Each structure stands twice: as structure tokens, then as C-alpha cells.
XYZ file of C-alpha atoms in Angstrom:
728
model
C 153.290 169.714 111.781
C 151.767 170.530 108.401
C 153.798 167.744 106.871
C 152.466 165.220 109.431
C 148.903 166.435 108.804
C 149.368 165.935 105.114
C 150.604 162.368 105.627
C 147.798 161.248 107.985
C 144.778 163.416 107.323
C 142.168 160.755 108.201
C 143.486 160.070 111.684
C 144.107 163.604 112.749
C 140.737 164.944 111.556
C 138.560 162.235 113.266
C 137.082 162.622 116.669
C 137.645 159.982 119.408
C 134.114 158.627 118.910
C 134.713 158.083 115.202
C 138.015 156.428 115.898
C 136.344 154.047 118.424
C 133.700 153.103 115.839
C 136.378 152.424 113.239
C 138.280 150.262 115.679
C 135.149 148.224 116.423
C 134.577 147.718 112.704
C 138.200 146.671 112.312
C 137.928 144.156 115.167
C 134.636 142.773 113.783
C 136.241 142.361 110.349
C 139.155 140.482 111.883
C 136.796 138.183 113.803
C 134.752 137.464 110.666
C 137.901 136.792 108.680
C 139.080 134.428 111.413
C 135.752 132.577 111.448
C 135.803 132.239 107.693
C 139.337 130.924 107.893
C 138.410 128.388 110.572
C 135.368 127.227 108.575
C 137.569 126.925 105.498
C 140.016 124.773 107.434
C 137.163 122.597 108.775
C 135.624 122.228 105.320
C 138.991 121.345 103.808
C 139.584 118.763 106.537
C 136.092 117.347 106.021
C 136.646 117.038 102.280
C 140.047 115.499 102.955
C 138.548 112.889 105.287
C 135.705 112.268 102.811
C 138.178 111.697 100.003
C 140.145 109.325 102.235
C 136.971 107.407 103.066
C 135.994 107.283 99.412
C 139.434 105.911 98.618
C 138.883 103.326 101.351
C 135.548 102.401 99.821
C 137.107 101.940 96.402
C 139.840 99.794 97.895
C 137.213 97.771 99.755
C 135.278 97.252 96.537
C 138.435 96.011 94.841
C 139.137 93.648 97.734
C 135.609 92.229 97.459
C 136.285 91.253 93.858
C 139.667 89.740 94.695
C 139.596 86.180 93.246
C 142.151 85.067 95.849
C 139.895 85.970 98.778
C 139.996 83.349 101.518
C 136.216 83.076 101.998
C 133.711 82.944 99.191
C 131.206 85.786 99.482
C 127.757 85.513 97.867
C 126.868 88.264 95.419
C 123.498 89.595 94.340
C 122.491 92.477 92.039
C 120.503 95.408 93.292
C 116.759 95.660 92.707
C 116.361 99.156 91.322
C 113.206 101.235 91.667
C 112.728 104.646 90.084
C 112.522 107.385 92.708
C 112.420 111.164 92.786
C 115.775 112.842 93.301
C 114.281 114.881 96.149
C 114.119 111.686 98.246
C 117.810 111.012 97.668
C 119.211 113.982 99.558
C 122.388 113.415 101.605
C 123.031 110.167 99.705
C 125.980 109.211 97.540
C 125.868 107.127 94.395
C 127.053 103.599 95.188
C 128.847 103.427 91.819
C 130.572 106.789 91.249
C 130.422 107.829 94.940
C 129.268 111.341 94.004
C 126.334 113.080 95.735
C 122.902 112.157 94.429
C 121.518 115.698 94.613
C 122.258 117.562 91.387
C 124.252 120.746 91.510
C 122.244 123.966 91.456
C 122.044 125.341 87.934
C 120.240 128.311 86.445
C 118.772 126.264 83.605
C 115.892 123.799 83.844
C 116.568 120.319 85.262
C 116.703 117.639 82.615
C 114.656 114.468 82.956
C 117.625 112.259 83.796
C 118.429 114.486 86.795
C 114.859 114.380 88.136
C 114.966 110.678 89.064
C 117.419 108.259 90.585
C 117.579 104.510 91.096
C 117.036 103.265 94.654
C 117.447 99.648 95.711
C 114.259 98.394 97.338
C 116.207 95.878 99.437
C 119.363 97.495 100.826
C 118.527 101.171 100.226
C 121.545 101.958 98.032
C 121.112 104.773 95.511
C 122.631 105.295 92.069
C 122.378 107.701 89.191
C 120.417 106.412 86.236
C 123.613 106.328 84.217
C 125.569 104.551 86.973
C 123.150 101.865 88.141
C 124.187 99.402 85.437
C 127.819 99.492 86.631
C 127.042 99.204 90.354
C 128.690 96.341 92.217
C 126.601 93.259 93.020
C 126.793 93.739 96.782
C 123.091 93.639 97.635
C 121.463 91.207 100.058
C 121.746 87.662 98.680
C 118.377 86.050 99.416
C 119.497 82.579 98.327
C 122.690 80.846 99.486
C 121.986 77.340 98.253
C 125.282 75.438 98.235
C 126.833 77.275 101.185
C 127.421 75.393 104.410
C 126.761 78.430 106.608
C 125.195 81.837 106.199
C 127.991 84.244 105.370
C 128.297 87.830 106.505
C 127.471 90.248 103.716
C 129.453 93.323 104.626
C 128.440 96.460 102.803
C 128.871 100.181 103.191
C 125.879 101.606 104.997
C 124.603 103.989 102.363
C 121.656 105.244 104.362
C 120.837 105.717 108.014
C 118.874 102.766 109.377
C 115.512 103.643 110.879
C 115.439 100.285 112.668
C 118.528 98.724 114.164
C 119.251 96.564 117.216
C 120.422 98.321 120.357
C 123.899 96.816 120.258
C 124.515 97.987 116.657
C 126.540 101.085 117.585
C 129.923 99.489 118.322
C 132.315 97.499 116.205
C 131.430 93.851 116.694
C 135.126 92.900 116.844
C 137.054 95.605 118.687
C 133.969 96.919 120.530
C 135.016 100.495 119.855
C 132.376 103.112 118.934
C 131.758 103.131 115.216
C 131.220 106.850 114.880
C 134.937 107.432 114.273
C 137.010 110.511 114.994
C 136.986 113.642 112.893
C 140.144 113.003 110.919
C 140.848 109.335 111.637
C 139.075 106.016 111.591
C 138.300 103.569 108.835
C 134.987 103.268 106.982
C 132.236 101.259 108.656
C 130.731 98.100 107.278
C 127.320 96.776 108.190
C 126.216 93.163 107.721
C 123.012 93.058 105.707
C 121.738 90.098 107.765
C 122.704 90.535 111.417
C 123.225 94.347 111.170
C 126.414 94.249 113.202
C 128.864 97.040 112.498
C 132.515 96.444 111.710
C 135.489 98.680 111.087
C 137.090 97.722 107.816
C 140.434 97.530 109.625
C 139.024 94.736 111.807
C 137.610 92.649 108.985
C 140.739 90.642 108.263
C 141.198 89.620 111.893
C 137.531 88.787 112.364
C 137.410 86.788 109.142
C 140.396 84.692 110.221
C 138.801 83.916 113.586
C 135.160 83.294 112.638
C 135.325 82.542 108.928
C 132.763 85.308 108.255
C 129.934 83.043 109.461
C 126.770 85.006 110.299
C 124.236 83.922 112.928
C 121.511 86.230 111.456
C 121.464 88.403 114.561
C 118.759 88.857 117.210
C 115.913 87.988 114.813
C 117.370 84.666 113.665
C 114.180 82.755 114.513
C 112.029 85.077 112.427
C 114.359 85.357 109.433
C 113.959 82.881 106.594
C 117.532 81.515 106.297
C 118.923 81.983 102.765
C 120.519 78.519 102.981
C 117.104 76.965 102.326
C 115.851 79.343 99.623
C 116.234 78.148 96.048
C 115.812 80.549 93.183
C 113.853 79.066 90.316
C 114.627 79.694 86.672
C 111.889 81.412 84.610
C 110.806 78.110 83.036
C 111.145 75.900 86.110
C 107.721 76.825 87.435
C 106.111 75.832 84.159
C 108.083 72.592 83.945
C 107.336 71.692 87.561
C 103.624 72.277 87.004
C 103.726 69.972 83.954
C 105.568 67.323 85.981
C 103.140 67.670 88.852
C 100.171 67.333 86.493
C 101.714 64.304 84.797
C 102.245 62.625 88.161
C 98.630 63.255 89.116
C 97.422 61.852 85.786
C 99.592 58.751 86.169
C 98.316 58.222 89.720
C 94.719 58.518 88.573
C 95.306 56.043 85.740
C 96.945 53.544 88.082
C 94.124 53.862 90.593
C 91.521 53.385 87.833
C 93.278 50.275 86.492
C 93.464 48.763 89.973
C 89.828 49.500 90.711
C 88.663 48.092 87.374
C 90.724 44.934 87.782
C 89.498 44.352 91.335
C 85.932 45.051 90.310
C 86.184 42.522 87.474
C 87.722 40.015 89.849
C 84.922 40.345 92.425
C 82.200 40.073 89.804
C 83.461 36.601 88.976
C 83.499 35.563 92.646
C 80.523 33.759 94.211
C 80.445 35.441 97.617
C 79.943 39.105 96.942
C 78.328 40.552 100.061
C 81.086 40.778 102.630
C 84.107 40.617 100.361
C 82.837 43.362 98.084
C 82.396 45.666 101.048
C 85.971 45.067 102.088
C 87.283 45.581 98.558
C 85.566 48.951 98.287
C 87.440 50.099 101.365
C 90.680 48.793 99.869
C 90.013 50.637 96.633
C 89.410 53.866 98.535
C 92.576 53.406 100.541
C 94.734 52.646 97.489
C 93.383 55.502 95.428
C 93.946 57.836 98.357
C 97.474 56.583 98.784
C 98.235 57.160 95.110
C 96.844 60.684 95.185
C 99.608 63.238 95.730
C 99.526 64.952 99.105
C 98.224 68.454 99.346
C 99.734 71.478 100.997
C 101.132 71.190 104.539
C 100.378 67.512 104.706
C 96.630 68.066 104.421
C 95.851 64.914 102.433
C 92.651 62.962 102.853
C 93.328 61.554 106.325
C 94.856 64.784 107.654
C 91.929 66.803 106.394
C 89.670 64.631 108.459
C 91.722 65.262 111.574
C 91.498 68.989 110.912
C 87.735 68.926 110.640
C 87.607 69.484 106.891
C 85.587 66.363 105.999
C 83.642 63.635 107.752
C 84.526 60.007 107.256
C 81.693 57.589 106.596
C 81.220 54.823 109.163
C 80.009 51.241 108.601
C 76.379 50.597 109.428
C 75.379 47.935 111.908
C 73.885 45.812 109.130
C 77.306 45.352 107.576
C 76.766 47.884 104.754
C 78.638 51.076 104.135
C 77.294 54.579 104.458
C 76.489 56.490 101.276
C 79.017 59.162 102.258
C 81.803 56.616 102.192
C 80.814 55.294 98.781
C 80.739 58.696 97.156
C 83.775 60.102 98.986
C 86.555 59.362 96.435
C 84.747 60.969 93.518
C 83.615 63.867 95.693
C 87.136 64.615 96.826
C 88.496 64.701 93.281
C 85.732 66.914 91.943
C 85.894 69.282 94.904
C 89.649 69.752 94.620
C 89.754 70.585 90.902
C 89.686 74.336 91.464
C 92.285 74.087 94.220
C 94.616 72.087 91.950
C 94.201 74.616 89.151
C 94.982 77.444 91.543
C 98.040 75.603 92.865
C 99.341 75.087 89.334
C 98.844 78.770 88.535
C 100.741 79.760 91.698
C 103.513 77.279 90.909
C 104.014 78.872 87.488
C 104.371 82.340 89.076
C 106.700 81.098 91.782
C 110.191 82.628 91.784
C 111.603 80.889 94.852
C 111.176 77.566 96.604
C 111.994 76.498 100.168
C 114.206 73.400 100.370
C 114.751 71.222 103.496
C 113.818 73.858 106.053
C 114.578 72.549 109.599
C 111.462 71.464 111.531
C 112.265 73.822 114.415
C 112.297 76.890 112.142
C 109.757 79.611 112.956
C 110.071 82.119 110.067
C 107.809 85.133 109.702
C 105.681 85.645 106.589
C 104.919 89.330 105.975
C 102.061 90.831 103.960
C 102.009 94.578 103.248
C 99.058 96.512 101.877
C 100.545 99.769 100.606
C 97.081 101.253 100.048
C 96.014 100.994 103.682
C 95.153 104.135 105.614
C 98.711 105.155 106.517
C 99.912 104.997 102.863
C 103.419 103.967 103.977
C 103.701 100.592 102.296
C 106.854 101.407 100.291
C 108.746 102.573 103.370
C 107.632 99.573 105.432
C 108.650 97.147 102.714
C 112.169 98.536 102.421
C 112.631 98.550 106.198
C 111.410 94.960 106.505
C 113.578 93.886 103.567
C 116.579 95.128 105.536
C 115.574 93.340 108.741
C 114.353 90.060 107.202
C 114.833 88.029 104.047
C 113.128 89.897 101.173
C 111.722 86.561 99.971
C 109.429 86.435 103.011
C 107.981 89.933 102.429
C 105.011 90.145 100.047
C 103.131 93.186 98.807
C 99.390 92.774 98.378
C 97.667 94.291 95.384
C 94.667 93.819 93.151
C 96.689 91.353 91.060
C 98.457 89.449 93.870
C 96.750 88.283 97.033
C 98.098 86.398 100.063
C 97.929 83.067 98.222
C 101.395 83.523 96.718
C 103.108 83.841 100.084
C 101.089 81.035 101.655
C 101.980 78.776 98.732
C 105.690 79.477 99.247
C 105.382 78.527 102.941
C 103.201 75.478 102.291
C 105.913 73.061 103.485
C 106.805 75.014 106.633
C 105.336 73.253 109.639
C 105.269 76.239 112.004
C 105.466 79.856 110.908
C 103.924 83.153 111.891
C 102.326 85.887 109.810
C 102.611 89.661 110.120
C 99.929 91.707 108.351
C 100.869 95.348 107.712
C 97.535 97.001 107.043
C 94.100 97.706 108.424
C 91.228 95.509 109.535
C 90.185 94.803 105.945
C 93.662 93.532 105.077
C 93.650 91.239 108.121
C 90.324 89.770 107.006
C 91.719 89.265 103.505
C 94.644 87.243 104.860
C 92.461 85.214 107.263
C 90.152 84.243 104.382
C 93.159 83.069 102.372
C 94.422 80.995 105.322
C 91.020 79.299 105.593
C 91.211 78.183 101.959
C 94.608 76.524 102.447
C 93.287 73.871 104.885
C 96.411 73.983 107.026
C 96.724 71.184 109.564
C 98.195 73.743 111.963
C 97.097 77.232 110.820
C 99.707 79.960 111.362
C 98.941 82.660 113.966
C 98.661 86.242 112.741
C 100.165 89.430 114.191
C 99.174 92.925 113.069
C 101.218 96.029 112.302
C 98.479 98.704 112.492
C 98.737 100.608 109.198
C 95.031 101.244 108.633
C 92.712 103.976 109.873
C 90.762 102.436 112.758
C 92.940 99.378 113.510
C 90.357 98.002 115.929
C 91.538 94.386 115.857
C 95.133 95.514 116.413
C 93.974 97.492 119.450
C 92.294 94.564 121.206
C 95.383 92.421 120.513
C 97.604 95.156 122.063
C 99.539 95.960 118.867
C 98.600 99.644 119.017
C 96.272 102.022 117.251
C 98.584 103.198 114.483
C 102.119 103.428 113.148
C 102.793 106.465 115.319
C 102.532 104.413 118.498
C 104.756 101.747 116.933
C 107.483 104.270 116.155
C 107.300 105.740 119.662
C 107.792 102.290 121.189
C 110.992 101.556 119.282
C 110.063 100.925 115.646
C 110.025 97.670 113.744
C 112.800 96.075 115.804
C 110.574 96.280 118.881
C 107.638 94.901 116.880
C 109.699 91.891 115.795
C 110.779 91.258 119.380
C 107.154 91.354 120.515
C 106.108 88.975 117.726
C 108.726 86.454 118.806
C 107.497 86.647 122.415
C 103.766 86.938 121.641
C 101.129 84.517 122.908
C 98.677 82.732 120.633
C 95.016 83.557 121.222
C 91.746 82.729 119.478
C 89.484 84.948 117.365
C 85.930 83.971 116.449
C 85.100 84.397 112.768
C 81.537 84.806 111.527
C 79.832 84.149 108.206
C 77.325 86.691 106.909
C 74.883 85.229 104.392
C 72.775 87.656 102.328
C 69.398 86.019 101.660
C 66.208 86.992 99.839
C 62.677 86.504 101.159
C 62.689 82.860 100.054
C 65.934 82.158 101.962
C 68.143 81.827 98.874
C 71.582 83.441 98.801
C 71.785 86.595 96.707
C 75.592 86.570 96.582
C 78.608 84.827 98.032
C 78.767 84.997 101.835
C 80.984 87.549 103.543
C 83.068 87.017 106.659
C 83.205 89.191 109.761
C 85.957 89.463 112.344
C 85.233 92.729 114.171
C 81.731 94.081 113.714
C 78.795 94.590 111.364
C 76.849 97.845 111.162
C 73.547 98.797 109.542
C 72.301 102.385 109.375
C 73.936 105.713 110.200
C 77.422 104.438 111.015
C 77.564 102.463 107.755
C 76.466 105.592 105.855
C 79.459 107.553 107.166
C 81.754 104.685 106.174
C 80.144 104.524 102.723
C 80.544 108.273 102.184
C 84.210 108.027 103.123
C 84.660 105.043 100.809
C 83.154 106.965 97.886
C 85.304 109.990 98.670
C 88.406 107.822 98.742
C 87.554 106.362 95.351
C 87.067 109.835 93.859
C 90.008 111.592 95.576
C 92.572 109.052 96.778
C 95.208 111.776 97.160
C 93.344 113.194 100.189
C 93.897 110.007 102.192
C 97.639 110.206 102.687
C 97.969 109.471 106.428
C 96.011 108.179 109.407
C 95.385 111.593 110.962
C 93.864 113.108 107.824
C 91.715 109.999 107.373
C 90.214 110.525 110.828
C 89.664 114.224 110.088
C 87.725 113.317 106.947
C 85.712 110.768 108.913
C 84.797 113.484 111.425
C 83.846 115.898 108.645
C 81.565 113.397 106.919
C 80.003 112.523 110.254
C 79.355 116.184 111.031
C 77.471 116.576 107.750
C 74.987 113.905 108.846
C 74.328 115.229 112.368
C 71.390 117.436 111.364
C 70.173 115.093 108.633
C 68.007 112.376 110.187
C 68.036 110.078 107.175
C 67.239 107.032 109.310
C 64.414 108.405 111.435
C 62.221 105.438 110.373
C 64.956 102.886 111.038
C 63.193 100.989 113.890
C 60.193 100.223 111.633
C 62.285 99.218 108.602
C 64.406 96.513 110.233
C 63.723 93.370 112.225
C 66.367 91.872 114.518
C 66.245 88.238 115.624
C 68.749 86.723 118.065
C 68.791 82.942 118.566
C 65.268 82.732 117.156
C 63.857 85.474 119.422
C 62.804 88.838 117.983
C 64.501 91.797 119.678
C 62.765 95.156 119.978
C 64.687 97.998 118.332
C 64.451 101.289 120.313
C 62.375 104.035 118.686
C 65.275 106.508 118.718
C 67.684 104.067 117.067
C 69.233 105.001 113.724
C 71.591 102.061 113.508
C 72.327 98.582 114.807
C 75.793 97.201 115.456
C 76.812 93.572 115.920
C 80.177 93.389 117.703
C 82.657 90.544 118.073
C 85.530 92.512 119.663
C 85.760 95.300 122.219
C 86.873 98.054 119.856
C 84.908 100.006 117.272
C 85.648 103.116 115.197
C 89.219 103.492 116.415
C 88.940 102.355 120.025
C 85.312 102.814 121.145
C 84.201 100.063 123.533
C 80.559 99.454 122.629
C 79.803 96.778 125.228
C 81.919 97.996 128.174
C 82.331 94.927 130.356
C 82.834 97.070 133.452
C 79.348 98.570 133.097
C 77.277 97.188 136.013
C 73.945 98.755 135.034
C 73.121 95.668 132.955
C 72.743 92.493 134.994
C 71.352 90.105 132.374
C 74.379 90.063 130.062
C 77.743 88.312 130.113
C 81.109 90.009 129.551
C 82.210 90.337 125.944
C 84.917 88.018 124.594
C 86.314 87.554 121.099
C 86.515 83.762 121.441
C 83.309 82.759 123.264
C 81.339 82.112 120.027
C 78.829 84.790 121.075
C 78.070 88.158 119.452
C 76.846 91.354 121.105
C 74.091 93.541 119.598
C 73.791 97.272 120.419
C 71.915 100.239 118.987
C 72.992 103.829 118.342
C 70.754 106.867 118.020
C 72.366 108.847 115.217
C 75.625 110.403 114.084
C 75.659 112.787 117.059
C 75.546 109.739 119.313
C 78.526 108.291 117.413
C 80.474 111.474 118.078
C 79.736 111.315 121.802
C 80.766 107.671 121.839
C 84.093 108.632 120.293
C 84.933 111.102 123.074
C 83.521 108.950 125.876
C 80.460 111.108 126.683
C 77.878 108.412 125.975
C 77.365 104.655 125.740
C 75.744 102.369 123.234
C 72.508 100.699 124.261
C 72.789 96.957 124.812
C 70.121 94.885 123.078
C 71.097 91.190 123.128
C 73.763 88.471 123.002
C 73.572 85.346 120.900
C 75.166 82.825 118.574
C 72.837 83.244 115.575
C 71.619 86.661 114.456
C 69.297 87.669 111.632
C 68.699 91.259 110.547
C 65.871 91.668 108.066
C 65.925 94.854 105.991
C 62.629 96.095 104.540
C 64.289 99.037 102.748
C 67.665 99.819 101.200
C 70.318 100.552 103.837
C 74.083 101.066 103.915
C 75.859 98.110 105.519
C 79.470 97.735 106.583
C 81.531 94.761 107.732
C 84.870 95.535 109.395
C 84.897 98.974 107.787
C 84.098 97.745 104.257
C 80.759 99.418 103.303
C 78.226 98.942 100.528
C 74.594 99.843 99.797
C 72.288 96.874 100.351
C 68.817 96.377 98.914
C 66.071 94.708 101.046
C 67.263 91.305 102.239
C 68.048 89.250 105.335
C 71.530 89.270 106.873
C 72.069 85.890 108.557
C 75.132 85.803 110.845
C 76.444 82.434 112.034
C 79.691 81.146 113.528
C 82.217 80.254 110.826
C 85.268 79.110 112.783
C 88.179 80.355 114.836
C 91.513 81.814 113.792
C 94.828 81.830 115.600
C 96.013 85.363 116.388
C 99.113 86.685 118.122
C 98.618 88.963 121.107
C 101.301 91.306 122.357
C 101.905 90.302 125.950
C 104.790 92.532 127.007
C 102.635 94.405 129.544
C 100.515 91.507 130.796
C 101.361 89.587 134.001
C 100.921 86.163 132.401
C 102.123 87.192 128.949
C 105.669 85.831 129.190
C 104.453 82.496 130.540
C 101.836 82.243 127.768
C 104.480 82.882 125.112
C 106.688 80.128 126.564
C 103.743 77.701 126.655
C 102.982 78.495 123.009
C 106.567 77.688 122.035
C 106.483 74.450 124.050
C 103.249 73.336 122.356
C 104.690 73.990 118.891
C 107.804 71.994 119.754
C 105.639 69.160 121.120
C 103.680 69.050 117.877
C 106.901 69.069 115.865
C 108.201 66.087 117.857
C 104.835 64.268 117.492
C 104.156 64.343 121.226
C 100.730 65.883 120.525
C 98.746 66.308 117.327
C 97.234 69.423 115.756
C 93.789 69.024 117.333
C 95.278 68.585 120.805
C 97.430 71.669 120.342
C 94.379 73.649 119.226
C 92.427 72.585 122.339
C 95.299 73.539 124.631
C 95.728 76.926 122.926
C 92.011 77.619 123.308
C 92.180 76.839 127.007
C 95.251 79.038 127.376
C 93.475 81.897 125.572
C 90.593 81.662 128.037
C 92.950 81.689 131.008
C 94.959 84.595 129.570
C 91.792 86.656 129.179
């Protein structure tokens, strides 16, 4: 017994409770060891599958470069942008296939590890040292010389935020593309149609279809790469020289003809009637020799579009003065436009060649400095969904003119503006200057702060609502099925007491404000200029607006407002209420992020008509301070209606802050004269409207009728205006 006690002292001396505790610890240790073993097996299997997939990727890369490949595949280099390594988590380098995130080290991170290269088109990432050796498998924006658009299969390096609904199965075998844990081949994704394909299925699919791509569900909105020609760095300069030489030769020929005919008619005896006819001939010949302007808007087409008035013969057989001076006037007035066109031609990197007349591509403008501050992300997402050539970023050095110049030969196209109300106005002003025979309609992706125009056109109040409704794919579907409507545009002339303009006129689409509301906008504008880092999303922008408005609640800066302004509507002076601290002139039914100032359903006013954005009539209301603005925002109060009219003058006897469509400035005493400028084509989302689908079909039919010369541009405009009235 003593010998057994000596051999096993720990077991014999412990109590049953201690032995039970030891057994529980032993069991827990076994369970933990088993879990660790299972996790080790899973990790090993995961690494094994990853290495197999990486081997597949390398084999796929080698097969892409196989010179004996049956179908020629277009190649394009990546467009690298410098990006922080923190934004490249969970990504692999497209060259060395290693993770982008650096390994954790105790020492400081060197500069080369702090940044990575990220392709702004396809989203691929690469180490700074690897980007130069990356394969040229990016989206090829130009396929000039190909008979059909070819699939561009590439490894999906990043998860797509926007993808069509059907893009979750292999487009050939229709099996789910997620793959099993240990089996399955790598997945390819076409950079154009975004269909998925198992690499194992590629050979069979290529033999059957020839790798021809139909551009996917957004084929009507995508600018086909078959018609995009990339220009060499010097081609823009050479083409501008050629264009200028042609214009000079045409002018010389026209001058020689006119001089010879003039000399001939001087020697003739009957001058009266024949000279009148020869002047018309001279005008016609010189016009014919003048090169045509953008979108076919030459002299005769400009007349049809309402740009100029043609002189008519007088009853006494003479010719109107306007007709006599017209040729010289046209040349002198178009000098600046020709210079601008030559400057744009020199900057041009691509050119559209022989685009089919039934094409309806989408031209995209992105303002990365709008309220949401998400321009970079939007551009990359749209580059994936569309042709990067049709996506333009607006800046202080590049306006919308560059994109409009590229699309100058496209008969029918649509525009998407990613920005706020100010960006939309910027693009509409640029469209006006182009003198399009058939101006393109404009859709809005609400990326600003208030987004009032986007609200009345049913595009939403911000990017958050867009993401909740399905992202950019849903937006593109709605653009394709949208109906064309009309938006009145107004010119605001700033005059002195003698009626002379103090500066160039401004243009209004949404509203104009004078007084307390403009002061809040001006304070926010100044704060943004001083601290732009505070305005990093839409929500914080609205918080700062509320804070600046709260500061002005107790400060009645505009207590004398009614006696320092004079409002005149259609020649009749309107009395400003004594408690008013601001006057607003509204063209649309949304202000300050969704406030309806006029409220058509309000039946307390019987002498006013309902508000409409295409009736060529403005609405004038007054507000009684910043506190009143706050109550308007939450629906606890209403603005006071003052008048409706087509011509409005606001005379300022003191300096006041003024804002137009959210763009504020401080204005010295003057007169603000508001008059109708014209109408713009806009796209309205009609997915939730009873007549929306029918209106979208009618819009498409009218565009096809104009393309086939069944109707002209003015007839299409009249029909669209009537349809807009009926849709409202």
C-alpha cells in the first residue's frame, strides 16, 4: 500500500471535488486542442484552395498572352491612381498576387508601404513596385478595327457595389459562381456586360459565341468602344490647324466670288432688281462655303432652332437691313465660339467615329466637390458600368464643354449630372452655349446638399436614398425609362439706378432669395471656404446649416427689410409684409431640401394658380425670419404668398445677401430684374407614376421620328412640351 501511495501521490491525496475539477480542466483542454486542430485544418485547406486559385490565375494570364489564341482580345493598360494602403484591405496585387495590406512589423512603415496604386477604371490594385509589370487587362475604351465588341474577361479583383441582378450565375453553365469550399475554378467577369463566367467554361463559350459581347443590360446607355477613336497627342493640334485652314480657304473663296459678282453687276445697266437677287446669292454661297457648326447647327439650322431671325424682303422690293448685315454679323459673333472649339479640339483625347443614328449614349458629369464629397467613388463605379470615355469630372480647370464637344456629332444622347443644384445649373448653361438643334435632356444623381431640383424630378433627396433603392444600376435603368419634361430657366440681370448692367447676368433654375435665408447660405459658403474638411457628407452639411441658422434666430438683422426693398411683379408694385425678413422667388416646388413654399393643395388662397416649373410663371413669397425658416423645414408653418408673374424686379436700397439656387453673395444696392430665359429638357423618373411608362415610350418614339426625318426638332419640342403638361 505504501508502495502504491509512493507511485501515485497526487491521485490518492486529492478529494473527489478536486478530482472533478481536474477532469473538467482536462476535458476543456481537449476541446480547445480539438478546436485549434480543426481551425488549423480549415486554414490549411483555405490556403491550399487559395494557392490553387492563384495558380489558375497565373495560368489564365499566360493563356491571355498566347499568340495562338483563336480570338483576338483587345488590351489596355491600367490607369493608376495613388491611394492610401488602408483603402486596399482584403485586396490582392494584380501583378504578384500577394495581399495589399503590409505585414505587421514593430518598426515604422516606410513610405512605399503607405500607398498603393489603384486603377480608376477597373478597380485593380498593385504595389508601387509591381504596377509597372501588371498585365494590360483593363477595360479597352476603344476597339476601332474590330467588327464586334469583344468580351474582356478579367479576374474580379474587388467586390462590385453595382451589378445587374442576373450577375450571380455563370453565363454559360448557369451554375452559381460562388464555388465550393475546395473545388471550383476561378471566376471571370466581363468588364462590359458584367456577366460572370467560370474559367472552365470559357473555351466552350468562346467556340460557340466567338466571345462577342452585347454590352449587357445597359447597352443603349453605353458608348460602344467600336466607335471611339483614340487620338495621338499631336492629332488635336494638327486637326485644329487643318480646320482653321479650311475655314480660311472657304472665306477666301467666298470673298473672291463676292468681289467678282460685285464687279460684274457694277458694269451692268439694270442694277435694281438684279443686284437684290445677287446679294441673296452671295449670302447663300458664302453660307454654303462656311463649315457647319456643332450638331448640324449651321446658319439655316440655327434659324430653325430660334437662334437668329432671318430678314424678309420688303414690299417695295428692297431687302431688310438685317439681311444685308447678316453675313458679317454671323462671322463676327462666332469668332469666340470658333476659338473655344479649337481650344477644345487641341485638348481632345478621343473622337467618336460613325456612331449609329439610333444610338442613345449617356454623357456623365461628376462634381467631386459637391455636398456628398463622393466623386471619386462615383467615378470608379460609373467607369465600371459605362465606357470611361463618357464619364467626365468637373473642376475649376475643366467644365462641361469638353464632354459636350466630344458628343457634338451625336444626334440623340442623354446627360447625367452627379452633383447638386449648382452643378446642374453649370451644365445647363453650357448646353445653352452649344446651340444644339435638339438639346439633350438631363437627369440628376443627387450628390449635393439640398438637391431640390432632383427632388421635384423624383430622383431623390440624396445618395442615401439612391443606395437604398438599388444603387447605380437602378439609376441607369430609370434613366433609360425616364420621360422628358420641361424646366423654365430665368435670367437675372443686376442693374444700377440708370438701368445699366453692373455685371454679367446670372441664370436661375430653382429659386432666388434675398434677406435672412441668403444670409444663412452665405455664412455656410464662407465656412466651407475656410474649413472645407468639415463638409464631408450630406448629413453634416445639414447639421452645419441648422447651426448657422440657429445663430441668427435671436439676431434680427433684417428688421428693416420691408422698407429697404421694393418688389414689382409684371409692372405692379407688391406690398412687402411688415414682419418680413426675406423674399423668395420660386420656380420649382422644393426649397431648402424639400420645403414646398407654394403648396398647391393650400385652398386658403383663391386668387393664385397652382405652381408649375414649365408654365413660364414665377411665384413670390415672404418669410419672417430664421425661426420661420426652421418651422418651414419641419412643416409647422407656411410661407406667405405675395404674387405670381412673368417679370419680376426687386430693388434693393441697402446691401443684402442674395442667393440663386444655393449660390450666395453679398450684393450692394441695385435692381434684380428677373425675366424668362428659355426652357431646358430634363429627365423625370417615372417609375412610380401611372403615366410614366407611356411617357417614356412616347419620348423614345419622338426621338426615333426625328432621327428618321418624320418630324423636325421644333415639332418634337412642341410635342414634348404638350406631353410634359399632360404628365403633370
